PDB file of C-alpha atoms in Angstrom:
ATOM      1  CA  UNK G   1      78.849  70.659  74.787  1.00  0.00           C
ATOM      2  CA  UNK G   2      78.413  72.675  71.252  1.00  0.00           C
ATOM      3  CA  UNK G   3      78.725  75.368  72.920  1.00  0.00           C
ATOM      4  CA  UNK G   4      82.170  74.662  74.106  1.00  0.00           C
ATOM      5  CA  UNK G   5      83.184  73.140  70.870  1.00  0.00           C
ATOM      6  CA  UNK G   6      82.110  76.558  69.766  1.00  0.00           C
ATOM      7  CA  UNK G   7      84.637  78.153  71.816  1.00  0.00           C
ATOM      8  CA  UNK G   8      87.397  76.167  70.796  1.00  0.00           C
ATOM      9  CA  UNK G   9      87.040  76.501  66.863  1.00  0.00           C
ATOM     10  CA  UNK G  10      87.203  80.946  67.589  1.00  0.00           C
ATOM     11  CA  UNK G  11      90.038  79.909  69.874  1.00  0.00           C
ATOM     12  CA  UNK G  12      92.266  78.266  67.253  1.00  0.00           C
ATOM     13  CA  UNK G  13      91.199  80.181  64.218  1.00  0.00           C
ATOM     14  CA  UNK G  14      92.708  83.251  66.639  1.00  0.00           C
ATOM     15  CA  UNK G  15      95.727  81.636  67.319  1.00  0.00           C
ATOM     16  CA  UNK G  16      96.268  80.485  64.021  1.00  0.00           C
ATOM     17  CA  UNK G  17      96.102  83.885  62.216  1.00  0.00           C
ATOM     18  CA  UNK G  18      98.025  85.586  64.682  1.00  0.00           C
ATOM     19  CA  UNK G  19     100.849  82.412  64.453  1.00  0.00           C
ATOM     20  CA  UNK G  20     100.768  82.906  60.768  1.00  0.00           C
ATOM     21  CA  UNK G  21     100.935  86.463  61.111  1.00  0.00           C
ATOM     22  CA  UNK G  22     103.763  85.885  63.170  1.00  0.00           C
ATOM     23  CA  UNK G  23     105.434  84.225  60.968  1.00  0.00           C
ATOM     24  CA  UNK G  24     104.829  86.188  57.758  1.00  0.00           C
ATOM     25  CA  UNK G  25     106.751  89.338  59.467  1.00  0.00           C
ATOM     26  CA  UNK G  26     109.303  87.037  60.718  1.00  0.00           C
ATOM     27  CA  UNK G  27     109.921  85.889  57.867  1.00  0.00           C
ATOM     28  CA  UNK G  28     109.789  89.514  55.672  1.00  0.00           C
ATOM     29  CA  UNK G  29     111.947  91.114  58.843  1.00  0.00           C
ATOM     30  CA  UNK G  30     114.830  87.838  58.062  1.00  0.00           C
ATOM     31  CA  UNK G  31     114.651  88.587  54.532  1.00  0.00           C
ATOM     32  CA  UNK G  32     115.323  92.362  54.991  1.00  0.00           C
ATOM     33  CA  UNK G  33     119.052  91.545  56.874  1.00  0.00           C
ATOM     34  CA  UNK G  34     120.880  91.670  53.379  1.00  0.00           C
ATOM     35  CA  UNK G  35     119.576  94.569  52.389  1.00  0.00           C
ATOM     36  CA  UNK G  36     117.453  93.372  49.965  1.00  0.00           C
ATOM     37  CA  UNK G  37     118.337  91.976  46.213  1.00  0.00           C
ATOM     38  CA  UNK G  38     121.595  93.687  44.391  1.00  0.00           C
ATOM     39  CA  UNK G  39     122.198  93.574  40.752  1.00  0.00           C
ATOM     40  CA  UNK G  40     124.347  91.602  39.188  1.00  0.00           C
ATOM     41  CA  UNK G  41     127.980  93.388  38.290  1.00  0.00           C
ATOM     42  CA  UNK G  42     128.179  93.717  34.335  1.00  0.00           C
ATOM     43  CA  UNK G  43     131.595  92.902  32.716  1.00  0.00           C
ATOM     44  CA  UNK G  44     132.177  94.550  29.924  1.00  0.00           C
ATOM     45  CA  UNK G  45     131.793  97.956  28.173  1.00  0.00           C
ATOM     46  CA  UNK G  46     129.226 100.679  27.573  1.00  0.00           C
ATOM     47  CA  UNK G  47     129.008 103.980  25.616  1.00  0.00           C
ATOM     48  CA  UNK G  48     127.031 105.947  22.635  1.00  0.00           C
ATOM     49  CA  UNK G  49     126.730 105.424  19.291  1.00  0.00           C
ATOM     50  CA  UNK G  50     126.184 108.354  17.287  1.00  0.00           C
ATOM     51  CA  UNK G  51     124.783 108.036  13.848  1.00  0.00           C
ATOM     52  CA  UNK G  52     125.705 110.143  11.020  1.00  0.00           C
ATOM     53  CA  UNK G  53     124.135 110.525   7.767  1.00  0.00           C
ATOM     54  CA  UNK G  54     120.721 108.194   6.479  1.00  0.00           C
ATOM     55  CA  UNK G  55     119.811 105.230   7.803  1.00  0.00           C
ATOM     56  CA  UNK G  56     120.165 102.860   4.218  1.00  0.00           C
ATOM     57  CA  UNK G  57     116.840 101.423   3.012  1.00  0.00           C
ATOM     58  CA  UNK G  58     118.665  98.220   2.864  1.00  0.00           C
ATOM     59  CA  UNK G  59     119.569  97.917   6.475  1.00  0.00           C
ATOM     60  CA  UNK G  60     119.720  94.077   7.317  1.00  0.00           C
ATOM     61  CA  UNK G  61     120.998  95.321  11.120  1.00  0.00           C
ATOM     62  CA  UNK G  62     123.974  97.373  12.847  1.00  0.00           C
ATOM     63  CA  UNK G  63     125.886  95.777  15.516  1.00  0.00           C
ATOM     64  CA  UNK G  64     128.604  96.858  18.491  1.00  0.00           C
ATOM     65  CA  UNK G  65     131.597  95.194  17.107  1.00  0.00           C
ATOM     66  CA  UNK G  66     134.707  93.922  20.118  1.00  0.00           C
ATOM     67  CA  UNK G  67     138.019  92.417  18.783  1.00  0.00           C
ATOM     68  CA  UNK G  68     141.243  91.496  20.818  1.00  0.00           C
ATOM     69  CA  UNK G  69     143.283  92.509  17.915  1.00  0.00           C
ATOM     70  CA  UNK G  70     142.975  94.862  14.984  1.00  0.00           C
ATOM     71  CA  UNK G  71     141.965  92.302  11.769  1.00  0.00           C
ATOM     72  CA  UNK G  72     143.764  92.931   8.824  1.00  0.00           C
ATOM     73  CA  UNK G  73     141.402  95.052   6.444  1.00  0.00           C
ATOM     74  CA  UNK G  74     139.478  92.400   3.497  1.00  0.00           C
ATOM     75  CA  UNK G  75     140.321  89.678   6.083  1.00  0.00           C
ATOM     76  CA  UNK G  76     137.257  88.159   6.861  1.00  0.00           C
ATOM     77  CA  UNK G  77     139.652  85.005   8.786  1.00  0.00           C
ATOM     78  CA  UNK G  78     141.284  86.825  10.972  1.00  0.00           C
ATOM     79  CA  UNK G  79     137.516  88.966  11.432  1.00  0.00           C
ATOM     80  CA  UNK G  80     135.984  85.759  12.953  1.00  0.00           C
ATOM     81  CA  UNK G  81     139.287  84.763  15.168  1.00  0.00           C
ATOM     82  CA  UNK G  82     139.713  87.857  16.564  1.00  0.00           C
ATOM     83  CA  UNK G  83     135.928  89.104  17.196  1.00  0.00           C
ATOM     84  CA  UNK G  84     135.266  88.245  20.924  1.00  0.00           C
ATOM     85  CA  UNK G  85     131.620  90.428  21.450  1.00  0.00           C
ATOM     86  CA  UNK G  86     128.859  91.001  18.964  1.00  0.00           C
ATOM     87  CA  UNK G  87     126.238  93.578  19.980  1.00  0.00           C
ATOM     88  CA  UNK G  88     122.329  93.125  19.306  1.00  0.00           C
ATOM     89  CA  UNK G  89     121.271  94.860  16.735  1.00  0.00           C
ATOM     90  CA  UNK G  90     120.790  98.452  16.938  1.00  0.00           C
ATOM     91  CA  UNK G  91     116.783  99.381  16.632  1.00  0.00           C
ATOM     92  CA  UNK G  92     117.141 100.587  12.904  1.00  0.00           C
ATOM     93  CA  UNK G  93     116.616 104.550  12.310  1.00  0.00           C
ATOM     94  CA  UNK G  94     117.657 105.669  15.710  1.00  0.00           C
ATOM     95  CA  UNK G  95     120.417 108.997  15.498  1.00  0.00           C
ATOM     96  CA  UNK G  96     122.328 108.065  18.304  1.00  0.00           C
ATOM     97  CA  UNK G  97     122.029 104.767  20.563  1.00  0.00           C
ATOM     98  CA  UNK G  98     123.472 104.615  24.166  1.00  0.00           C
ATOM     99  CA  UNK G  99     124.678 100.453  24.877  1.00  0.00           C
ATOM    100  CA  UNK G 100     126.286  97.877  26.736  1.00  0.00           C
ATOM    101  CA  UNK G 101     128.013  94.844  25.386  1.00  0.00           C
ATOM    102  CA  UNK G 102     128.970  92.192  27.664  1.00  0.00           C
ATOM    103  CA  UNK G 103     132.429  91.406  27.407  1.00  0.00           C
ATOM    104  CA  UNK G 104     134.695  88.853  29.311  1.00  0.00           C
ATOM    105  CA  UNK G 105     137.885  90.797  31.224  1.00  0.00           C
ATOM    106  CA  UNK G 106     140.529  91.300  28.973  1.00  0.00           C
ATOM    107  CA  UNK G 107     142.074  93.952  26.701  1.00  0.00           C
ATOM    108  CA  UNK G 108     140.159  94.958  23.177  1.00  0.00           C
ATOM    109  CA  UNK G 109     142.315  96.049  20.591  1.00  0.00           C
ATOM    110  CA  UNK G 110     139.223  97.680  18.326  1.00  0.00           C
ATOM    111  CA  UNK G 111     135.732  98.280  18.684  1.00  0.00           C
ATOM    112  CA  UNK G 112     133.592  98.602  15.928  1.00  0.00           C
ATOM    113  CA  UNK G 113     130.039  99.669  14.560  1.00  0.00           C
ATOM    114  CA  UNK G 114     129.703  96.934  11.485  1.00  0.00           C
ATOM    115  CA  UNK G 115     126.458  97.540   8.983  1.00  0.00           C
ATOM    116  CA  UNK G 116     125.403  94.111   7.062  1.00  0.00           C
ATOM    117  CA  UNK G 117     122.840  94.752   3.750  1.00  0.00           C
ATOM    118  CA  UNK G 118     119.821  92.718   3.460  1.00  0.00           C
ATOM    119  CA  UNK G 119     120.657  89.545   1.600  1.00  0.00           C
ATOM    120  CA  UNK G 120     124.023  90.108   1.491  1.00  0.00           C
ATOM    121  CA  UNK G 121     126.439  87.421   2.936  1.00  0.00           C
ATOM    122  CA  UNK G 122     128.201  88.291   6.322  1.00  0.00           C
ATOM    123  CA  UNK G 123     131.302  88.668   4.456  1.00  0.00           C
ATOM    124  CA  UNK G 124     130.154  91.864   2.756  1.00  0.00           C
ATOM    125  CA  UNK G 125     130.153  93.643   6.192  1.00  0.00           C
ATOM    126  CA  UNK G 126     130.976  96.794   6.352  1.00  0.00           C
ATOM    127  CA  UNK G 127     132.446  99.570   9.512  1.00  0.00           C
ATOM    128  CA  UNK G 128     130.866 102.569   9.257  1.00  0.00           C
ATOM    129  CA  UNK G 129     133.065 103.268  12.672  1.00  0.00           C
ATOM    130  CA  UNK G 130     135.451 102.971  15.378  1.00  0.00           C
ATOM    131  CA  UNK G 131     135.940 103.337  18.850  1.00  0.00           C
ATOM    132  CA  UNK G 132     138.593 106.483  18.434  1.00  0.00           C
ATOM    133  CA  UNK G 133     137.891 107.143  15.054  1.00  0.00           C
ATOM    134  CA  UNK G 134     140.722 107.317  12.948  1.00  0.00           C
ATOM    135  CA  UNK G 135     143.489 107.636  15.347  1.00  0.00           C
ATOM    136  CA  UNK G 136     146.156 104.731  14.226  1.00  0.00           C
ATOM    137  CA  UNK G 137     146.175 102.698  16.147  1.00  0.00           C
ATOM    138  CA  UNK G 138     143.182 102.643  17.569  1.00  0.00           C
ATOM    139  CA  UNK G 139     143.002 103.117  21.948  1.00  0.00           C
ATOM    140  CA  UNK G 140     142.765  99.680  23.665  1.00  0.00           C
ATOM    141  CA  UNK G 141     139.878  98.983  25.530  1.00  0.00           C
ATOM    142  CA  UNK G 142     140.962  97.192  29.241  1.00  0.00           C
ATOM    143  CA  UNK G 143     137.655  95.171  31.328  1.00  0.00           C
ATOM    144  CA  UNK G 144     138.048  94.055  34.644  1.00  0.00           C
ATOM    145  CA  UNK G 145     135.745  91.485  36.254  1.00  0.00           C
ATOM    146  CA  UNK G 146     132.655  92.527  37.391  1.00  0.00           C
ATOM    147  CA  UNK G 147     133.094  96.265  36.046  1.00  0.00           C
ATOM    148  CA  UNK G 148     131.374  98.210  33.718  1.00  0.00           C
ATOM    149  CA  UNK G 149     134.150 100.748  31.322  1.00  0.00           C
ATOM    150  CA  UNK G 150     132.161 103.524  29.938  1.00  0.00           C
ATOM    151  CA  UNK G 151     132.492 106.137  27.388  1.00  0.00           C
ATOM    152  CA  UNK G 152     133.588 103.793  24.589  1.00  0.00           C
ATOM    153  CA  UNK G 153     131.751 106.138  22.336  1.00  0.00           C
ATOM    154  CA  UNK G 154     131.734 105.937  19.036  1.00  0.00           C
ATOM    155  CA  UNK G 155     130.763 107.971  15.628  1.00  0.00           C
ATOM    156  CA  UNK G 156     129.240 105.793  12.865  1.00  0.00           C
ATOM    157  CA  UNK G 157     128.987 107.048   9.327  1.00  0.00           C
ATOM    158  CA  UNK G 158     126.714 105.717   7.066  1.00  0.00           C
ATOM    159  CA  UNK G 159     128.125 107.755   4.005  1.00  0.00           C
ATOM    160  CA  UNK G 160     131.268 104.911   4.367  1.00  0.00           C
ATOM    161  CA  UNK G 161     129.093 102.241   3.269  1.00  0.00           C
ATOM    162  CA  UNK G 162     128.900 103.730  -0.913  1.00  0.00           C
ATOM    163  CA  UNK G 163     132.032 103.960  -0.701  1.00  0.00           C
ATOM    164  CA  UNK G 164     134.150 101.538  -2.837  1.00  0.00           C
ATOM    165  CA  UNK G 165     135.812 100.011  -0.198  1.00  0.00           C
ATOM    166  CA  UNK G 166     136.876  96.418   0.659  1.00  0.00           C
ATOM    167  CA  UNK G 167     134.458  94.635   2.863  1.00  0.00           C
ATOM    168  CA  UNK G 168     135.218  94.801   6.236  1.00  0.00           C
ATOM    169  CA  UNK G 169     136.874  97.860   5.385  1.00  0.00           C
ATOM    170  CA  UNK G 170     138.419 100.137   8.353  1.00  0.00           C
ATOM    171  CA  UNK G 171     137.240 103.949   8.176  1.00  0.00           C
ATOM    172  CA  UNK G 172     138.050 105.635   5.507  1.00  0.00           C
ATOM    173  CA  UNK G 173     139.963 102.421   3.688  1.00  0.00           C
ATOM    174  CA  UNK G 174     143.231 103.223   6.239  1.00  0.00           C
ATOM    175  CA  UNK G 175     145.065  99.494   6.356  1.00  0.00           C
ATOM    176  CA  UNK G 176     146.199  99.101   9.894  1.00  0.00           C
TER     177      UNK G 176
END
């Protein structure tokens, strides 16, 4: 009788292993039916910021900003009201930086690069570059749902920081 029990255990173990293997293969094959995972579409803009000049030693951060309207120069209330997107800080010391800025679908009338000094209030931001450069008015960028709008490239010039311009200046202090 003991020999009979041993044979049944072996058969049961083999059956369990075969059943488990069959279940695993069925699970694996069923997961492949939809061709696996797909990246989640990003809604926003992308481009490269190219920096001119040396990074100032008192840099707290540099960020890419997007606005629904062009704020009046020096008007912080407009700045906050129209600000619709803010990137993570750009790594300090780089000569160029590829970015993706997630935004809601819509039209953005001003894309800028802002510099902030350490210990200074947020109202002292300096704009060191804009999409379209000195083009007046700047080119608008339209963002569509689930689409990344590429080619929003900006040249940021650190020499603009030291010029005696209003905080939240535009390039070369030009009024918009």
